[in-house]
mmCIF file with all atom_site columns, C-alpha atoms in Angstrom:
data_model
loop_
_atom_site.group_PDB
_atom_site.id
_atom_site.type_symbol
_atom_site.label_atom_id
_atom_site.label_alt_id
_atom_site.label_comp_id
_atom_site.label_asym_id
_atom_site.label_entity_id
_atom_site.label_seq_id
_atom_site.pdbx_PDB_ins_code
_atom_site.Cartn_x
_atom_site.Cartn_y
_atom_site.Cartn_z
_atom_site.occupancy
_atom_site.B_iso_or_equiv
_atom_site.pdbx_formal_charge
_atom_site.auth_seq_id
_atom_site.auth_comp_id
_atom_site.auth_asym_id
_atom_site.auth_atom_id
_atom_site.pdbx_PDB_model_num
ATOM 1   C CA . UNK A 1 1   ? 0.000   0.000  0.000   1.00 61.00 ? 1   UNK A CA 1
ATOM 2   C CA . UNK A 1 2   ? 1.253   3.477  -0.881  1.00 68.00 ? 2   UNK A CA 1
ATOM 3   C CA . UNK A 1 3   ? 1.252   6.113  1.777   1.00 92.00 ? 3   UNK A CA 1
ATOM 4   C CA . UNK A 1 4   ? 3.078   8.255  4.277   1.00 95.00 ? 4   UNK A CA 1
ATOM 5   C CA . UNK A 1 5   ? 4.544   6.849  7.454   1.00 95.00 ? 5   UNK A CA 1
ATOM 6   C CA . UNK A 1 6   ? 5.359   8.892  10.509  1.00 95.00 ? 6   UNK A CA 1
ATOM 7   C CA . UNK A 1 7   ? 6.992   7.346  13.511  1.00 88.00 ? 7   UNK A CA 1
ATOM 8   C CA . UNK A 1 8   ? 6.584   7.178  16.358  1.00 90.00 ? 8   UNK A CA 1
ATOM 9   C CA . UNK A 1 9   ? 2.979   8.200  16.969  1.00 92.00 ? 9   UNK A CA 1
ATOM 10  C CA . UNK A 1 10  ? 3.815   9.514  20.446  1.00 94.00 ? 10  UNK A CA 1
ATOM 11  C CA . UNK A 1 11  ? 7.188   10.899 21.507  1.00 94.00 ? 11  UNK A CA 1
ATOM 12  C CA . UNK A 1 12  ? 8.316   12.187 24.872  1.00 93.00 ? 12  UNK A CA 1
ATOM 13  C CA . UNK A 1 13  ? 11.474  14.188 25.468  1.00 91.00 ? 13  UNK A CA 1
ATOM 14  C CA . UNK A 1 14  ? 13.096  16.207 28.184  1.00 91.00 ? 14  UNK A CA 1
ATOM 15  C CA . UNK A 1 15  ? 13.565  19.906 27.667  1.00 90.00 ? 15  UNK A CA 1
ATOM 16  C CA . UNK A 1 16  ? 16.944  20.742 26.147  1.00 89.00 ? 16  UNK A CA 1
ATOM 17  C CA . UNK A 1 17  ? 17.169  17.592 24.030  1.00 91.00 ? 17  UNK A CA 1
ATOM 18  C CA . UNK A 1 18  ? 17.014  17.533 20.257  1.00 93.00 ? 18  UNK A CA 1
ATOM 19  C CA . UNK A 1 19  ? 14.582  15.063 18.750  1.00 94.00 ? 19  UNK A CA 1
ATOM 20  C CA . UNK A 1 20  ? 14.109  13.852 15.184  1.00 95.00 ? 20  UNK A CA 1
ATOM 21  C CA . UNK A 1 21  ? 10.701  12.971 13.741  1.00 96.00 ? 21  UNK A CA 1
ATOM 22  C CA . UNK A 1 22  ? 10.607  10.499 10.912  1.00 96.00 ? 22  UNK A CA 1
ATOM 23  C CA . UNK A 1 23  ? 8.590   10.878 7.699   1.00 97.00 ? 23  UNK A CA 1
ATOM 24  C CA . UNK A 1 24  ? 8.723   8.347  4.868   1.00 97.00 ? 24  UNK A CA 1
ATOM 25  C CA . UNK A 1 25  ? 6.611   8.155  1.708   1.00 97.00 ? 25  UNK A CA 1
ATOM 26  C CA . UNK A 1 26  ? 6.430   5.500  -0.996  1.00 95.00 ? 26  UNK A CA 1
ATOM 27  C CA . UNK A 1 27  ? 4.182   7.504  -3.306  1.00 94.00 ? 27  UNK A CA 1
ATOM 28  C CA . UNK A 1 28  ? 7.090   8.671  -5.484  1.00 94.00 ? 28  UNK A CA 1
ATOM 29  C CA . UNK A 1 29  ? 6.157   12.267 -4.706  1.00 93.00 ? 29  UNK A CA 1
ATOM 30  C CA . UNK A 1 30  ? 8.637   15.041 -5.346  1.00 94.00 ? 30  UNK A CA 1
ATOM 31  C CA . UNK A 1 31  ? 7.363   17.528 -2.770  1.00 93.00 ? 31  UNK A CA 1
ATOM 32  C CA . UNK A 1 32  ? 7.225   17.032 0.990   1.00 95.00 ? 32  UNK A CA 1
ATOM 33  C CA . UNK A 1 33  ? 6.040   19.254 3.818   1.00 95.00 ? 33  UNK A CA 1
ATOM 34  C CA . UNK A 1 34  ? 6.124   19.542 7.607   1.00 97.00 ? 34  UNK A CA 1
ATOM 35  C CA . UNK A 1 35  ? 3.272   21.175 9.497   1.00 96.00 ? 35  UNK A CA 1
ATOM 36  C CA . UNK A 1 36  ? 2.611   21.793 13.136  1.00 95.00 ? 36  UNK A CA 1
ATOM 37  C CA . UNK A 1 37  ? -0.847  21.826 14.713  1.00 92.00 ? 37  UNK A CA 1
ATOM 38  C CA . UNK A 1 38  ? -1.614  23.359 18.108  1.00 91.00 ? 38  UNK A CA 1
ATOM 39  C CA . UNK A 1 39  ? -5.016  23.259 19.849  1.00 84.00 ? 39  UNK A CA 1
ATOM 40  C CA . UNK A 1 40  ? -7.432  25.713 18.242  1.00 80.00 ? 40  UNK A CA 1
ATOM 41  C CA . UNK A 1 41  ? -4.937  26.497 15.519  1.00 83.00 ? 41  UNK A CA 1
ATOM 42  C CA . UNK A 1 42  ? -4.781  25.579 11.901  1.00 85.00 ? 42  UNK A CA 1
ATOM 43  C CA . UNK A 1 43  ? -1.839  23.788 10.375  1.00 91.00 ? 43  UNK A CA 1
ATOM 44  C CA . UNK A 1 44  ? 1.250   25.966 10.147  1.00 93.00 ? 44  UNK A CA 1
ATOM 45  C CA . UNK A 1 45  ? 4.035   25.223 7.684   1.00 94.00 ? 45  UNK A CA 1
ATOM 46  C CA . UNK A 1 46  ? 7.464   24.581 9.182   1.00 96.00 ? 46  UNK A CA 1
ATOM 47  C CA . UNK A 1 47  ? 9.551   23.498 6.178   1.00 96.00 ? 47  UNK A CA 1
ATOM 48  C CA . UNK A 1 48  ? 8.908   22.193 2.700   1.00 94.00 ? 48  UNK A CA 1
ATOM 49  C CA . UNK A 1 49  ? 10.958  20.535 0.000   1.00 94.00 ? 49  UNK A CA 1
ATOM 50  C CA . UNK A 1 50  ? 10.180  20.630 -3.707  1.00 91.00 ? 50  UNK A CA 1
ATOM 51  C CA . UNK A 1 51  ? 12.867  18.176 -4.693  1.00 92.00 ? 51  UNK A CA 1
ATOM 52  C CA . UNK A 1 52  ? 15.687  16.096 -3.263  1.00 94.00 ? 52  UNK A CA 1
ATOM 53  C CA . UNK A 1 53  ? 18.545  18.100 -1.716  1.00 95.00 ? 53  UNK A CA 1
ATOM 54  C CA . UNK A 1 54  ? 16.442  21.256 -1.624  1.00 94.00 ? 54  UNK A CA 1
ATOM 55  C CA . UNK A 1 55  ? 14.181  22.720 1.048   1.00 95.00 ? 55  UNK A CA 1
ATOM 56  C CA . UNK A 1 56  ? 12.722  26.069 2.078   1.00 94.00 ? 56  UNK A CA 1
ATOM 57  C CA . UNK A 1 57  ? 11.596  27.586 5.353   1.00 95.00 ? 57  UNK A CA 1
ATOM 58  C CA . UNK A 1 58  ? 7.925   27.897 6.021   1.00 93.00 ? 58  UNK A CA 1
ATOM 59  C CA . UNK A 1 59  ? 6.221   30.320 8.372   1.00 91.00 ? 59  UNK A CA 1
ATOM 60  C CA . UNK A 1 60  ? 7.567   28.927 11.657  1.00 94.00 ? 60  UNK A CA 1
ATOM 61  C CA . UNK A 1 61  ? 10.987  27.420 10.862  1.00 96.00 ? 61  UNK A CA 1
ATOM 62  C CA . UNK A 1 62  ? 12.835  28.812 13.875  1.00 96.00 ? 62  UNK A CA 1
ATOM 63  C CA . UNK A 1 63  ? 14.099  26.042 16.136  1.00 96.00 ? 63  UNK A CA 1
ATOM 64  C CA . UNK A 1 64  ? 13.624  23.338 13.492  1.00 97.00 ? 64  UNK A CA 1
ATOM 65  C CA . UNK A 1 65  ? 15.876  21.763 10.885  1.00 97.00 ? 65  UNK A CA 1
ATOM 66  C CA . UNK A 1 66  ? 15.296  19.310 8.032   1.00 98.00 ? 66  UNK A CA 1
ATOM 67  C CA . UNK A 1 67  ? 17.174  17.320 5.434   1.00 97.00 ? 67  UNK A CA 1
ATOM 68  C CA . UNK A 1 68  ? 16.104  15.796 2.121   1.00 97.00 ? 68  UNK A CA 1
ATOM 69  C CA . UNK A 1 69  ? 18.813  13.373 1.079   1.00 97.00 ? 69  UNK A CA 1
ATOM 70  C CA . UNK A 1 70  ? 16.406  10.838 -0.387  1.00 96.00 ? 70  UNK A CA 1
ATOM 71  C CA . UNK A 1 71  ? 13.189  11.354 -2.310  1.00 96.00 ? 71  UNK A CA 1
ATOM 72  C CA . UNK A 1 72  ? 11.179  9.207  0.070   1.00 97.00 ? 72  UNK A CA 1
ATOM 73  C CA . UNK A 1 73  ? 12.446  10.671 3.349   1.00 97.00 ? 73  UNK A CA 1
ATOM 74  C CA . UNK A 1 74  ? 12.087  14.099 4.978   1.00 98.00 ? 74  UNK A CA 1
ATOM 75  C CA . UNK A 1 75  ? 13.060  13.979 8.671   1.00 97.00 ? 75  UNK A CA 1
ATOM 76  C CA . UNK A 1 76  ? 12.387  16.932 10.956  1.00 97.00 ? 76  UNK A CA 1
ATOM 77  C CA . UNK A 1 77  ? 14.639  17.767 13.912  1.00 97.00 ? 77  UNK A CA 1
ATOM 78  C CA . UNK A 1 78  ? 13.139  19.752 16.749  1.00 95.00 ? 78  UNK A CA 1
ATOM 79  C CA . UNK A 1 79  ? 16.069  21.459 18.414  1.00 93.00 ? 79  UNK A CA 1
ATOM 80  C CA . UNK A 1 80  ? 16.412  22.772 21.937  1.00 88.00 ? 80  UNK A CA 1
ATOM 81  C CA . UNK A 1 81  ? 16.092  26.276 20.458  1.00 87.00 ? 81  UNK A CA 1
ATOM 82  C CA . UNK A 1 82  ? 12.393  25.689 19.736  1.00 88.00 ? 82  UNK A CA 1
ATOM 83  C CA . UNK A 1 83  ? 10.631  27.461 22.591  1.00 89.00 ? 83  UNK A CA 1
ATOM 84  C CA . UNK A 1 84  ? 7.324   25.581 22.519  1.00 91.00 ? 84  UNK A CA 1
ATOM 85  C CA . UNK A 1 85  ? 8.010   22.186 20.937  1.00 93.00 ? 85  UNK A CA 1
ATOM 86  C CA . UNK A 1 86  ? 5.024   20.330 22.393  1.00 95.00 ? 86  UNK A CA 1
ATOM 87  C CA . UNK A 1 87  ? 2.587   19.922 19.482  1.00 95.00 ? 87  UNK A CA 1
ATOM 88  C CA . UNK A 1 88  ? 1.125   17.562 16.900  1.00 94.00 ? 88  UNK A CA 1
ATOM 89  C CA . UNK A 1 89  ? 3.430   17.297 13.889  1.00 96.00 ? 89  UNK A CA 1
ATOM 90  C CA . UNK A 1 90  ? 2.162   16.352 10.447  1.00 96.00 ? 90  UNK A CA 1
ATOM 91  C CA . UNK A 1 91  ? 4.146   15.397 7.389   1.00 97.00 ? 91  UNK A CA 1
ATOM 92  C CA . UNK A 1 92  ? 2.646   15.610 3.907   1.00 95.00 ? 92  UNK A CA 1
ATOM 93  C CA . UNK A 1 93  ? 3.666   14.993 0.324   1.00 94.00 ? 93  UNK A CA 1
ATOM 94  C CA . UNK A 1 94  ? 2.418   15.833 -3.147  1.00 91.00 ? 94  UNK A CA 1
ATOM 95  C CA . UNK A 1 95  ? 3.362   14.818 -6.680  1.00 88.00 ? 95  UNK A CA 1
ATOM 96  C CA . UNK A 1 96  ? 4.713   18.279 -7.402  1.00 80.00 ? 96  UNK A CA 1
ATOM 97  C CA . UNK A 1 97  ? 4.747   21.552 -5.507  1.00 74.00 ? 97  UNK A CA 1
ATOM 98  C CA . UNK A 1 98  ? 1.850   22.951 -7.505  1.00 74.00 ? 98  UNK A CA 1
ATOM 99  C CA . UNK A 1 99  ? -1.587  23.856 -6.152  1.00 71.00 ? 99  UNK A CA 1
ATOM 100 C CA . UNK A 1 100 ? -3.473  21.394 -8.328  1.00 74.00 ? 100 UNK A CA 1
ATOM 101 C CA . UNK A 1 101 ? -1.710  18.469 -6.706  1.00 79.00 ? 101 UNK A CA 1
ATOM 102 C CA . UNK A 1 102 ? -3.341  17.625 -3.419  1.00 85.00 ? 102 UNK A CA 1
ATOM 103 C CA . UNK A 1 103 ? -1.227  16.975 -0.386  1.00 90.00 ? 103 UNK A CA 1
ATOM 104 C CA . UNK A 1 104 ? -1.432  13.604 1.307   1.00 92.00 ? 104 UNK A CA 1
ATOM 105 C CA . UNK A 1 105 ? -0.862  13.598 5.035   1.00 94.00 ? 105 UNK A CA 1
ATOM 106 C CA . UNK A 1 106 ? 0.681   11.075 7.354   1.00 95.00 ? 106 UNK A CA 1
ATOM 107 C CA . UNK A 1 107 ? -0.941  10.051 10.664  1.00 94.00 ? 107 UNK A CA 1
ATOM 108 C CA . UNK A 1 108 ? 1.100   12.551 12.669  1.00 94.00 ? 108 UNK A CA 1
ATOM 109 C CA . UNK A 1 109 ? 3.455   12.446 15.662  1.00 95.00 ? 109 UNK A CA 1
ATOM 110 C CA . UNK A 1 110 ? 2.459   13.944 18.977  1.00 95.00 ? 110 UNK A CA 1
ATOM 111 C CA . UNK A 1 111 ? 5.556   15.330 20.667  1.00 95.00 ? 111 UNK A CA 1
ATOM 112 C CA . UNK A 1 112 ? 5.528   16.156 24.354  1.00 95.00 ? 112 UNK A CA 1
ATOM 113 C CA . UNK A 1 113 ? 8.486   17.949 25.887  1.00 92.00 ? 113 UNK A CA 1
ATOM 114 C CA . UNK A 1 114 ? 8.677   18.311 29.658  1.00 91.00 ? 114 UNK A CA 1
ATOM 115 C CA . UNK B 2 1   ? -1.483  37.435 10.040  1.00 71.00 ? 1   UNK B CA 1
ATOM 116 C CA . UNK B 2 2   ? -4.083  34.813 9.185   1.00 85.00 ? 2   UNK B CA 1
ATOM 117 C CA . UNK B 2 3   ? -4.652  34.806 5.432   1.00 93.00 ? 3   UNK B CA 1
ATOM 118 C CA . UNK B 2 4   ? -7.338  32.135 5.616   1.00 95.00 ? 4   UNK B CA 1
ATOM 119 C CA . UNK B 2 5   ? -10.036 32.495 8.229   1.00 96.00 ? 5   UNK B CA 1
ATOM 120 C CA . UNK B 2 6   ? -12.676 30.154 9.509   1.00 96.00 ? 6   UNK B CA 1
ATOM 121 C CA . UNK B 2 7   ? -14.634 32.255 11.945  1.00 93.00 ? 7   UNK B CA 1
ATOM 122 C CA . UNK B 2 8   ? -16.872 29.512 13.292  1.00 95.00 ? 8   UNK B CA 1
ATOM 123 C CA . UNK B 2 9   ? -14.940 27.132 15.524  1.00 94.00 ? 9   UNK B CA 1
ATOM 124 C CA . UNK B 2 10  ? -17.872 24.749 15.740  1.00 97.00 ? 10  UNK B CA 1
ATOM 125 C CA . UNK B 2 11  ? -21.096 23.786 13.989  1.00 98.00 ? 11  UNK B CA 1
ATOM 126 C CA . UNK B 2 12  ? -23.791 21.382 15.138  1.00 98.00 ? 12  UNK B CA 1
ATOM 127 C CA . UNK B 2 13  ? -26.269 19.925 12.634  1.00 98.00 ? 13  UNK B CA 1
ATOM 128 C CA . UNK B 2 14  ? -28.936 17.251 12.753  1.00 98.00 ? 14  UNK B CA 1
ATOM 129 C CA . UNK B 2 15  ? -28.463 14.163 10.604  1.00 98.00 ? 15  UNK B CA 1
ATOM 130 C CA . UNK B 2 16  ? -30.051 14.553 7.186   1.00 98.00 ? 16  UNK B CA 1
ATOM 131 C CA . UNK B 2 17  ? -29.875 18.315 7.145   1.00 98.00 ? 17  UNK B CA 1
ATOM 132 C CA . UNK B 2 18  ? -27.425 20.559 5.329   1.00 98.00 ? 18  UNK B CA 1
ATOM 133 C CA . UNK B 2 19  ? -24.094 21.552 6.869   1.00 98.00 ? 19  UNK B CA 1
ATOM 134 C CA . UNK B 2 20  ? -22.560 24.795 5.642   1.00 98.00 ? 20  UNK B CA 1
ATOM 135 C CA . UNK B 2 21  ? -18.987 25.569 6.580   1.00 98.00 ? 21  UNK B CA 1
ATOM 136 C CA . UNK B 2 22  ? -17.585 28.977 5.717   1.00 98.00 ? 22  UNK B CA 1
ATOM 137 C CA . UNK B 2 23  ? -14.133 30.294 4.926   1.00 98.00 ? 23  UNK B CA 1
ATOM 138 C CA . UNK B 2 24  ? -12.768 33.742 4.089   1.00 98.00 ? 24  UNK B CA 1
ATOM 139 C CA . UNK B 2 25  ? -9.398  34.690 2.661   1.00 97.00 ? 25  UNK B CA 1
ATOM 140 C CA . UNK B 2 26  ? -7.503  37.937 2.335   1.00 96.00 ? 26  UNK B CA 1
ATOM 141 C CA . UNK B 2 27  ? -4.849  37.242 -0.306  1.00 93.00 ? 27  UNK B CA 1
ATOM 142 C CA . UNK B 2 28  ? -6.194  37.968 -3.787  1.00 93.00 ? 28  UNK B CA 1
ATOM 143 C CA . UNK B 2 29  ? -3.337  35.933 -5.280  1.00 91.00 ? 29  UNK B CA 1
ATOM 144 C CA . UNK B 2 30  ? -4.864  32.685 -4.063  1.00 93.00 ? 30  UNK B CA 1
ATOM 145 C CA . UNK B 2 31  ? -6.232  30.767 -7.016  1.00 90.00 ? 31  UNK B CA 1
ATOM 146 C CA . UNK B 2 32  ? -6.823  27.297 -5.656  1.00 92.00 ? 32  UNK B CA 1
ATOM 147 C CA . UNK B 2 33  ? -8.833  26.292 -2.634  1.00 95.00 ? 33  UNK B CA 1
ATOM 148 C CA . UNK B 2 34  ? -9.178  23.000 -0.826  1.00 94.00 ? 34  UNK B CA 1
ATOM 149 C CA . UNK B 2 35  ? -11.118 21.465 2.012   1.00 97.00 ? 35  UNK B CA 1
ATOM 150 C CA . UNK B 2 36  ? -9.605  18.846 4.266   1.00 96.00 ? 36  UNK B CA 1
ATOM 151 C CA . UNK B 2 37  ? -11.318 16.705 6.860   1.00 96.00 ? 37  UNK B CA 1
ATOM 152 C CA . UNK B 2 38  ? -9.556  15.622 10.029  1.00 93.00 ? 38  UNK B CA 1
ATOM 153 C CA . UNK B 2 39  ? -10.379 13.127 12.739  1.00 92.00 ? 39  UNK B CA 1
ATOM 154 C CA . UNK B 2 40  ? -8.655  13.338 16.164  1.00 87.00 ? 40  UNK B CA 1
ATOM 155 C CA . UNK B 2 41  ? -5.067  12.074 16.271  1.00 83.00 ? 41  UNK B CA 1
ATOM 156 C CA . UNK B 2 42  ? -5.032  11.479 12.509  1.00 88.00 ? 42  UNK B CA 1
ATOM 157 C CA . UNK B 2 43  ? -3.709  13.364 9.526   1.00 91.00 ? 43  UNK B CA 1
ATOM 158 C CA . UNK B 2 44  ? -6.119  15.436 7.414   1.00 93.00 ? 44  UNK B CA 1
ATOM 159 C CA . UNK B 2 45  ? -7.589  13.862 4.317   1.00 94.00 ? 45  UNK B CA 1
ATOM 160 C CA . UNK B 2 46  ? -8.405  15.735 1.151   1.00 93.00 ? 46  UNK B CA 1
ATOM 161 C CA . UNK B 2 47  ? -12.103 16.281 0.548   1.00 96.00 ? 47  UNK B CA 1
ATOM 162 C CA . UNK B 2 48  ? -12.725 18.609 -2.384  1.00 95.00 ? 48  UNK B CA 1
ATOM 163 C CA . UNK B 2 49  ? -11.075 21.501 -4.188  1.00 94.00 ? 49  UNK B CA 1
ATOM 164 C CA . UNK B 2 50  ? -11.940 24.363 -6.505  1.00 95.00 ? 50  UNK B CA 1
ATOM 165 C CA . UNK B 2 51  ? -9.973  26.481 -8.907  1.00 93.00 ? 51  UNK B CA 1
ATOM 166 C CA . UNK B 2 52  ? -10.542 30.219 -9.058  1.00 93.00 ? 52  UNK B CA 1
ATOM 167 C CA . UNK B 2 53  ? -11.811 29.900 -12.629 1.00 94.00 ? 53  UNK B CA 1
ATOM 168 C CA . UNK B 2 54  ? -14.890 28.129 -11.279 1.00 96.00 ? 54  UNK B CA 1
ATOM 169 C CA . UNK B 2 55  ? -17.547 29.157 -8.819  1.00 96.00 ? 55  UNK B CA 1
ATOM 170 C CA . UNK B 2 56  ? -18.821 25.704 -7.930  1.00 98.00 ? 56  UNK B CA 1
ATOM 171 C CA . UNK B 2 57  ? -17.497 22.190 -7.694  1.00 97.00 ? 57  UNK B CA 1
ATOM 172 C CA . UNK B 2 58  ? -19.548 19.187 -6.686  1.00 97.00 ? 58  UNK B CA 1
ATOM 173 C CA . UNK B 2 59  ? -18.566 15.696 -5.565  1.00 96.00 ? 59  UNK B CA 1
ATOM 174 C CA . UNK B 2 60  ? -21.373 13.540 -4.278  1.00 97.00 ? 60  UNK B CA 1
ATOM 175 C CA . UNK B 2 61  ? -22.734 15.018 -1.070  1.00 98.00 ? 61  UNK B CA 1
ATOM 176 C CA . UNK B 2 62  ? -20.066 17.719 -1.009  1.00 98.00 ? 62  UNK B CA 1
ATOM 177 C CA . UNK B 2 63  ? -20.223 21.015 -2.905  1.00 98.00 ? 63  UNK B CA 1
ATOM 178 C CA . UNK B 2 64  ? -17.815 23.903 -2.645  1.00 98.00 ? 64  UNK B CA 1
ATOM 179 C CA . UNK B 2 65  ? -18.861 27.397 -3.698  1.00 98.00 ? 65  UNK B CA 1
ATOM 180 C CA . UNK B 2 66  ? -16.407 30.196 -4.415  1.00 98.00 ? 66  UNK B CA 1
ATOM 181 C CA . UNK B 2 67  ? -17.254 33.901 -4.414  1.00 97.00 ? 67  UNK B CA 1
ATOM 182 C CA . UNK B 2 68  ? -14.094 35.631 -5.591  1.00 96.00 ? 68  UNK B CA 1
ATOM 183 C CA . UNK B 2 69  ? -15.398 39.153 -5.244  1.00 96.00 ? 69  UNK B CA 1
ATOM 184 C CA . UNK B 2 70  ? -16.201 38.522 -1.589  1.00 97.00 ? 70  UNK B CA 1
ATOM 185 C CA . UNK B 2 71  ? -13.098 36.361 -1.081  1.00 97.00 ? 71  UNK B CA 1
ATOM 186 C CA . UNK B 2 72  ? -15.336 33.747 0.431   1.00 98.00 ? 72  UNK B CA 1
ATOM 187 C CA . UNK B 2 73  ? -15.890 30.054 -0.025  1.00 97.00 ? 73  UNK B CA 1
ATOM 188 C CA . UNK B 2 74  ? -18.216 27.592 1.565   1.00 98.00 ? 74  UNK B CA 1
ATOM 189 C CA . UNK B 2 75  ? -18.550 23.838 1.823   1.00 98.00 ? 75  UNK B CA 1
ATOM 190 C CA . UNK B 2 76  ? -22.029 22.337 1.711   1.00 98.00 ? 76  UNK B CA 1
ATOM 191 C CA . UNK B 2 77  ? -22.670 18.798 2.907   1.00 98.00 ? 77  UNK B CA 1
ATOM 192 C CA . UNK B 2 78  ? -26.064 17.375 1.986   1.00 98.00 ? 78  UNK B CA 1
ATOM 193 C CA . UNK B 2 79  ? -27.366 15.276 3.600   1.00 98.00 ? 79  UNK B CA 1
ATOM 194 C CA . UNK B 2 80  ? -25.185 15.374 6.693   1.00 98.00 ? 80  UNK B CA 1
ATOM 195 C CA . UNK B 2 81  ? -24.315 12.069 8.320   1.00 97.00 ? 81  UNK B CA 1
ATOM 196 C CA . UNK B 2 82  ? -22.902 11.249 11.780  1.00 96.00 ? 82  UNK B CA 1
ATOM 197 C CA . UNK B 2 83  ? -19.701 10.012 10.112  1.00 95.00 ? 83  UNK B CA 1
ATOM 198 C CA . UNK B 2 84  ? -19.147 13.549 8.824   1.00 97.00 ? 84  UNK B CA 1
ATOM 199 C CA . UNK B 2 85  ? -18.387 14.676 12.375  1.00 97.00 ? 85  UNK B CA 1
ATOM 200 C CA . UNK B 2 86  ? -14.795 15.918 12.206  1.00 97.00 ? 86  UNK B CA 1
ATOM 201 C CA . UNK B 2 87  ? -12.748 19.083 11.980  1.00 96.00 ? 87  UNK B CA 1
ATOM 202 C CA . UNK B 2 88  ? -12.870 20.689 8.535   1.00 97.00 ? 88  UNK B CA 1
ATOM 203 C CA . UNK B 2 89  ? -9.974  22.826 7.371   1.00 96.00 ? 89  UNK B CA 1
ATOM 204 C CA . UNK B 2 90  ? -10.135 25.298 4.561   1.00 96.00 ? 90  UNK B CA 1
ATOM 205 C CA . UNK B 2 91  ? -6.848  25.828 2.709   1.00 94.00 ? 91  UNK B CA 1
ATOM 206 C CA . UNK B 2 92  ? -5.694  28.129 -0.059  1.00 94.00 ? 92  UNK B CA 1
ATOM 207 C CA . UNK B 2 93  ? -2.789  28.127 -2.446  1.00 90.00 ? 93  UNK B CA 1
ATOM 208 C CA . UNK B 2 94  ? -1.456  29.793 -5.570  1.00 86.00 ? 94  UNK B CA 1
ATOM 209 C CA . UNK B 2 95  ? 1.037   29.138 -8.341  1.00 79.00 ? 95  UNK B CA 1
ATOM 210 C CA . UNK B 2 96  ? 3.222   31.891 -6.913  1.00 78.00 ? 96  UNK B CA 1
ATOM 211 C CA . UNK B 2 97  ? 3.504   30.090 -3.586  1.00 76.00 ? 97  UNK B CA 1
ATOM 212 C CA . UNK B 2 98  ? 4.624   26.838 -5.218  1.00 71.00 ? 98  UNK B CA 1
ATOM 213 C CA . UNK B 2 99  ? 1.852   24.750 -3.829  1.00 75.00 ? 99  UNK B CA 1
ATOM 214 C CA . UNK B 2 100 ? 2.214   25.910 -0.240  1.00 85.00 ? 100 UNK B CA 1
ATOM 215 C CA . UNK B 2 101 ? -1.073  25.594 1.564   1.00 89.00 ? 101 UNK B CA 1
ATOM 216 C CA . UNK B 2 102 ? -2.350  28.231 3.950   1.00 91.00 ? 102 UNK B CA 1
ATOM 217 C CA . UNK B 2 103 ? -4.834  26.755 6.400   1.00 93.00 ? 103 UNK B CA 1
ATOM 218 C CA . UNK B 2 104 ? -7.656  28.198 8.417   1.00 95.00 ? 104 UNK B CA 1
ATOM 219 C CA . UNK B 2 105 ? -8.060  27.208 12.061  1.00 94.00 ? 105 UNK B CA 1
ATOM 220 C CA . UNK B 2 106 ? -10.740 24.675 11.313  1.00 95.00 ? 106 UNK B CA 1
ATOM 221 C CA . UNK B 2 107 ? -14.394 24.159 12.156  1.00 96.00 ? 107 UNK B CA 1
ATOM 222 C CA . UNK B 2 108 ? -15.519 21.263 14.313  1.00 96.00 ? 108 UNK B CA 1
ATOM 223 C CA . UNK B 2 109 ? -18.648 19.779 12.732  1.00 98.00 ? 109 UNK B CA 1
ATOM 224 C CA . UNK B 2 110 ? -20.881 17.616 14.894  1.00 98.00 ? 110 UNK B CA 1
ATOM 225 C CA . UNK B 2 111 ? -23.730 15.756 13.216  1.00 98.00 ? 111 UNK B CA 1
ATOM 226 C CA . UNK B 2 112 ? -26.222 14.376 15.709  1.00 96.00 ? 112 UNK B CA 1
ATOM 227 C CA . UNK B 2 113 ? -28.888 11.720 15.046  1.00 93.00 ? 113 UNK B CA 1
#
């Protein structure tokens, strides 16, 4: 089955630690995205990548980093510089980074930092 | 600044009746609009979209209407079913933003029997 995998579903970390969230897709999509959702908020774009070895900052990139070394993988690192890291993180992908191509979302990772 | 706004955080509708979810946007460059549906602790799933060259798009029980002059779109669900209970996100995009989606804050729809 084609789809997007995010692991783990729940992640707990101590404050001051970096943590990496996994996102893998086997849809052969070029574009991948990371969003963050907070209660009562919409989805906010953290980073996106149109193609392998290229990525751009979204609206809330501070305290996050990404890499895109393989087409199918787009891991997100939440660094200790992120002031409010506790949130629900969603990864998405689309065939191309054009509006007509819908984005497919993974199941999400809930990160709790204490 | 929120470029896509969903001013109603919640909507409650009886089964069988029409659900109307509203969305407003401020950026006149947006030319593609989408609705996503989301259940708790899951990723959103695509529901329906509309290009700015149209004013209506229909898919089964779901119809999206676009009023460009008012910068307003709405999603109609007829008839509403209990399984439609979820959070609905409106999103907008444009060619100039390379497919980036700008989301509203969502509307929680509850369909009761």
